[in-house]
PDB file of C-alpha atoms in Angstrom:
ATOM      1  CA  UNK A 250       0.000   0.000   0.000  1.00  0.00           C
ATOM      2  CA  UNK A 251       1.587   3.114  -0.565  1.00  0.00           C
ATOM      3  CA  UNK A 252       1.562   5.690   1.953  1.00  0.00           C
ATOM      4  CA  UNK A 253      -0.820   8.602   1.710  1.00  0.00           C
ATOM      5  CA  UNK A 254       2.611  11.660   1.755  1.00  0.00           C
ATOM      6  CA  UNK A 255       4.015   9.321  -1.103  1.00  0.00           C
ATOM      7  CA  UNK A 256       3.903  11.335  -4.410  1.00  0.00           C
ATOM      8  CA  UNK A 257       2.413   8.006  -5.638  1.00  0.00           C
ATOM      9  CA  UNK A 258      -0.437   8.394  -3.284  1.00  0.00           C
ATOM     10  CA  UNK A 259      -2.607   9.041  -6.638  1.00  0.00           C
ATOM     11  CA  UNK A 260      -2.224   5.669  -8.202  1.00  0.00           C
ATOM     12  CA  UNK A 261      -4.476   4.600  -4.923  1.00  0.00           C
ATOM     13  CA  UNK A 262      -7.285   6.412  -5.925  1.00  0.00           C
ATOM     14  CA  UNK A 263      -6.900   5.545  -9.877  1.00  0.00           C
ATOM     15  CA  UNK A 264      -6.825   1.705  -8.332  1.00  0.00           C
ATOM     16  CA  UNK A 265     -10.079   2.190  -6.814  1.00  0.00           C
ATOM     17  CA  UNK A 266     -11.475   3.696  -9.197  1.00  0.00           C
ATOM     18  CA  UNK A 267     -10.573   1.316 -12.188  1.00  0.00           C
ATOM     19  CA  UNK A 268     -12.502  -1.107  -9.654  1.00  0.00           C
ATOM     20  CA  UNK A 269     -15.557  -0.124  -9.315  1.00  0.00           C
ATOM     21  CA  UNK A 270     -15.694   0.712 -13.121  1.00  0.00           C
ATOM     22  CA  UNK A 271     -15.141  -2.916 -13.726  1.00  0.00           C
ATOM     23  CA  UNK A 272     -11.747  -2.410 -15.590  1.00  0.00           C
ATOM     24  CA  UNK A 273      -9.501  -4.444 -13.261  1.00  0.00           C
ATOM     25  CA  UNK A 274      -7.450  -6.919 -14.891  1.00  0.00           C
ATOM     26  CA  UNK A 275      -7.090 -10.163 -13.194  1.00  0.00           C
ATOM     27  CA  UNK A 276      -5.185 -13.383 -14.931  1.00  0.00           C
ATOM     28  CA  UNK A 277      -7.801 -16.132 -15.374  1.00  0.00           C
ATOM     29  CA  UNK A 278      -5.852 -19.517 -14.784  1.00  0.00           C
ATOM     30  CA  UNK A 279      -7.182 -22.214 -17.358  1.00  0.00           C
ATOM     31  CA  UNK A 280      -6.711 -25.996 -17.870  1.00  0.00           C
ATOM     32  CA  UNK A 281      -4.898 -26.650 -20.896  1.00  0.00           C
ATOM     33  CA  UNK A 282      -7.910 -29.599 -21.400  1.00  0.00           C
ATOM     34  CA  UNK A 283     -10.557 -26.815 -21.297  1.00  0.00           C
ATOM     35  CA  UNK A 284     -12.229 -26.577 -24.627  1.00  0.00           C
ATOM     36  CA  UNK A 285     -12.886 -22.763 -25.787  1.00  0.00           C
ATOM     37  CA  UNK A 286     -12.651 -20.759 -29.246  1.00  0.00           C
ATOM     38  CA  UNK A 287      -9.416 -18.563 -28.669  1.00  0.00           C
ATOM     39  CA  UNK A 288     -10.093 -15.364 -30.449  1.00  0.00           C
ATOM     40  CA  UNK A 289      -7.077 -13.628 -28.760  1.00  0.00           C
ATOM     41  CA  UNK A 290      -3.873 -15.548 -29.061  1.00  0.00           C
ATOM     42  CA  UNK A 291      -2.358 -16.640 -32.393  1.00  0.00           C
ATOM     43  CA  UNK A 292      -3.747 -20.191 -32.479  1.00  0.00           C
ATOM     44  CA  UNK A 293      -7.340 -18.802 -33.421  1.00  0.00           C
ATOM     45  CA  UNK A 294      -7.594 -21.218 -35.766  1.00  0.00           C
ATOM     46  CA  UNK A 295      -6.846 -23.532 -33.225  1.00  0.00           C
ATOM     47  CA  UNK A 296      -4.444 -25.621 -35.415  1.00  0.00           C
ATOM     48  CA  UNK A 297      -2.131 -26.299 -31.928  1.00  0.00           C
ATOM     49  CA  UNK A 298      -4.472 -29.219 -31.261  1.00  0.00           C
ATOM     50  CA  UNK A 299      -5.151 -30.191 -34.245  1.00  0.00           C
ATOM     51  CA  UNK A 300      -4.236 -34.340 -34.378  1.00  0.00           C
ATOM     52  CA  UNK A 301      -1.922 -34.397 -37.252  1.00  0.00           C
ATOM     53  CA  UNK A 302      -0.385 -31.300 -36.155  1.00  0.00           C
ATOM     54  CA  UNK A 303       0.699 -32.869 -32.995  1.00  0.00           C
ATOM     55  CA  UNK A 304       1.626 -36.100 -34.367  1.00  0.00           C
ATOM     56  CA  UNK A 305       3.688 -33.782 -36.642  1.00  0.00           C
ATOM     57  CA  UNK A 306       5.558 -31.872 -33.832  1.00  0.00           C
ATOM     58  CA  UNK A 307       5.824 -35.214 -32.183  1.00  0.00           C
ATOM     59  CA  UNK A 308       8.148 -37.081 -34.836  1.00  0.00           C
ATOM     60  CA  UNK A 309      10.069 -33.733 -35.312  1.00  0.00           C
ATOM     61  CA  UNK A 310      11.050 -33.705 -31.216  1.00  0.00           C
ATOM     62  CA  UNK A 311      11.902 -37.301 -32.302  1.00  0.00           C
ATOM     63  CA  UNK A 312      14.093 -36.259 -35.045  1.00  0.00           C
ATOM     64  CA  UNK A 313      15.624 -33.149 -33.985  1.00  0.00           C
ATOM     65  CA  UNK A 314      15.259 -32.930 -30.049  1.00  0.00           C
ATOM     66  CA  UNK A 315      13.057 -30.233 -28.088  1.00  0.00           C
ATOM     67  CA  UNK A 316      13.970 -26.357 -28.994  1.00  0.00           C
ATOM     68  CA  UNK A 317      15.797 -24.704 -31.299  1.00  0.00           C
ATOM     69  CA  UNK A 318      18.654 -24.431 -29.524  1.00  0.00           C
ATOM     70  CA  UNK A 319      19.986 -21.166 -31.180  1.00  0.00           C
ATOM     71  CA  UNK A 320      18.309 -18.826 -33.779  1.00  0.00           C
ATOM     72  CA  UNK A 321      19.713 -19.774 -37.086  1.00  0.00           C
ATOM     73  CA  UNK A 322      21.431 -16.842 -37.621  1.00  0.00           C
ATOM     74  CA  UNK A 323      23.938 -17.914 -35.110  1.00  0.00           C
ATOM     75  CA  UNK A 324      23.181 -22.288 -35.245  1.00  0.00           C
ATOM     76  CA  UNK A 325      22.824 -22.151 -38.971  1.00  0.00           C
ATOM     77  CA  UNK A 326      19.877 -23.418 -41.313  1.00  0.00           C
ATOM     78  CA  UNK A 327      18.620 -27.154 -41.078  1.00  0.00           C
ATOM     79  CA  UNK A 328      16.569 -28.996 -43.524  1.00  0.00           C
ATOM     80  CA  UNK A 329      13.595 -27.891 -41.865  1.00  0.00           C
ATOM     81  CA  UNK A 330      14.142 -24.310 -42.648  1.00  0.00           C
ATOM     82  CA  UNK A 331      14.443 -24.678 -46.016  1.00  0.00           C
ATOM     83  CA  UNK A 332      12.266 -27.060 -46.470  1.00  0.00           C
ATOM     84  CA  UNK A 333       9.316 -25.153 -45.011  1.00  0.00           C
ATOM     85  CA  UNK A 334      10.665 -21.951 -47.297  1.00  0.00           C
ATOM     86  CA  UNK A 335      10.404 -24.032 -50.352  1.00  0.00           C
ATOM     87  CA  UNK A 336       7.350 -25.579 -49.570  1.00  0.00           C
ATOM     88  CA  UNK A 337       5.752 -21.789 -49.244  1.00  0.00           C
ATOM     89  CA  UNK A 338       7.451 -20.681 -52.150  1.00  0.00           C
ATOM     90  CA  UNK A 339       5.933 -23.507 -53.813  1.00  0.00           C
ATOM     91  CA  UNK A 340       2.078 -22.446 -52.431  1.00  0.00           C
ATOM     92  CA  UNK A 341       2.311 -19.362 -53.265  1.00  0.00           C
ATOM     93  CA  UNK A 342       3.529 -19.200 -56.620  1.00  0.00           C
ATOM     94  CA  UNK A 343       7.142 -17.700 -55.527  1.00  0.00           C
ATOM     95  CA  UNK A 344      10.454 -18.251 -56.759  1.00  0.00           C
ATOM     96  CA  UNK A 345      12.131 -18.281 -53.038  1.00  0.00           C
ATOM     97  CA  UNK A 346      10.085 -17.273 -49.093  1.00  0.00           C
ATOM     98  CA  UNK A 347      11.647 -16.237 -46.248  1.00  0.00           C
ATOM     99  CA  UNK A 348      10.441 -17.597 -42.523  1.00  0.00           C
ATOM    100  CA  UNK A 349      11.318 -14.986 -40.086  1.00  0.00           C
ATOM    101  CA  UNK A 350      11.943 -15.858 -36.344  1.00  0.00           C
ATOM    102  CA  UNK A 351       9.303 -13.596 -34.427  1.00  0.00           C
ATOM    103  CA  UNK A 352       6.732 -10.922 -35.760  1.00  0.00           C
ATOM    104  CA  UNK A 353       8.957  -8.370 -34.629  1.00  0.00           C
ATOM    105  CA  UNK A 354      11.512  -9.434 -37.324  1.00  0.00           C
ATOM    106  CA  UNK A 355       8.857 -10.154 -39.570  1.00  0.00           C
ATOM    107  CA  UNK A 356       7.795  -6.277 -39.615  1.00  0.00           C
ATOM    108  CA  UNK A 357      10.846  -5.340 -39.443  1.00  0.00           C
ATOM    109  CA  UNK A 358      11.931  -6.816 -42.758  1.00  0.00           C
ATOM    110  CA  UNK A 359       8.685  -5.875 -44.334  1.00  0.00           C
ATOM    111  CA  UNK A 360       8.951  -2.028 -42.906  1.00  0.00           C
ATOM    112  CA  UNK A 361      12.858  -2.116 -44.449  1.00  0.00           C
ATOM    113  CA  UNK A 362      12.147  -3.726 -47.685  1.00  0.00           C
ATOM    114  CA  UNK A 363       8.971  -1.468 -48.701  1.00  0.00           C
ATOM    115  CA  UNK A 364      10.400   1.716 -47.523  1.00  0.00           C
ATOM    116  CA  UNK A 365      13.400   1.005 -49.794  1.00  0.00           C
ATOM    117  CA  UNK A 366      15.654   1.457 -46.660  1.00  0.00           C
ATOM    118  CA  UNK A 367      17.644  -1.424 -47.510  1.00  0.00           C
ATOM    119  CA  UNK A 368      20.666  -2.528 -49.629  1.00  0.00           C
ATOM    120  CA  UNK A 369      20.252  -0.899 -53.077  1.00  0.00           C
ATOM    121  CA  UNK A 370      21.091  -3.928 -54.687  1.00  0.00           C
ATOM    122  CA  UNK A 371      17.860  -5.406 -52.883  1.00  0.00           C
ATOM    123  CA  UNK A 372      15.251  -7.018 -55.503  1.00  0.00           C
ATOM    124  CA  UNK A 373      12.615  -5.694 -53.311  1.00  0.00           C
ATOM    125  CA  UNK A 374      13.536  -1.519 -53.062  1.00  0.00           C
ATOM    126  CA  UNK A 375      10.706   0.382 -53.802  1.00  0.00           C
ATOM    127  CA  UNK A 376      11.698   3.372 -56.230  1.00  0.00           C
ATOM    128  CA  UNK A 377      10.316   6.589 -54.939  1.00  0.00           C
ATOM    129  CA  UNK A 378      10.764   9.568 -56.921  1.00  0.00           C
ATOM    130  CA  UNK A 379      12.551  11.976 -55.688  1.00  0.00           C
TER     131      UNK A 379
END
């Protein structure tokens, strides 16, 4: 509790406040055997359950062990990385894709590769006129 002479004292009052409005956030503890639709995580598809998805991850822990152990930038490729690039290349009509580790990165490259902020030799540098 902080201490009514604190310059914090405020945050008190917003606390109480943000409870009675009903805006309190509390963490709600679920079982992972709890069926729901999950509308706010990225599995809203729910594809982390799916059967042949998890008999998929399965015989990969088999084959390759449990966790990355090192982004590839610093472990290097493995099949599986270039296999999965090849195989979207292939669904979408591409000549090459490019997996990126996190959305973060993801943006990142997209952000640097539109804006034209990258290498000029880059086959994807948008031309703006000047």
């Amino acid at each position: 509790m902080v201490e009514a002479s604190s310059p914090l004292a405020w945050l008190g009052e917003v606390e109480r406040q943000r409870e009675a409005a009903g805006l309190r956030r509390r963490l709600r503890t679920r079982s992972a055997a709890e069926p729901e639709i999950d509308l706010a995580s990225n599995d809203y598809l729910g594809l982390s359950r799916h059967p042949r998805v998890i008999e998929a991850g399965v015989e990969a822990l088999r084959i390759w062990g449990a966790g990355s152990t090192g982004s590839r930038l610093v472990t290097g490729n493995t099949e599986l990385h270039e296999e999965l690039e090849q195989e979207l290349a292939t669904f979408m009509g591409a000549e090459s894709a490019l997996v990126f580790s996190s959305g973060y990165t993801a943006n990142l490259g997209a952000v640097v590769a539109l804006s034209g902020r990258g290498p000029s030799s880059s086959p994807m540098r948008v031309r703006t006129p000047r």
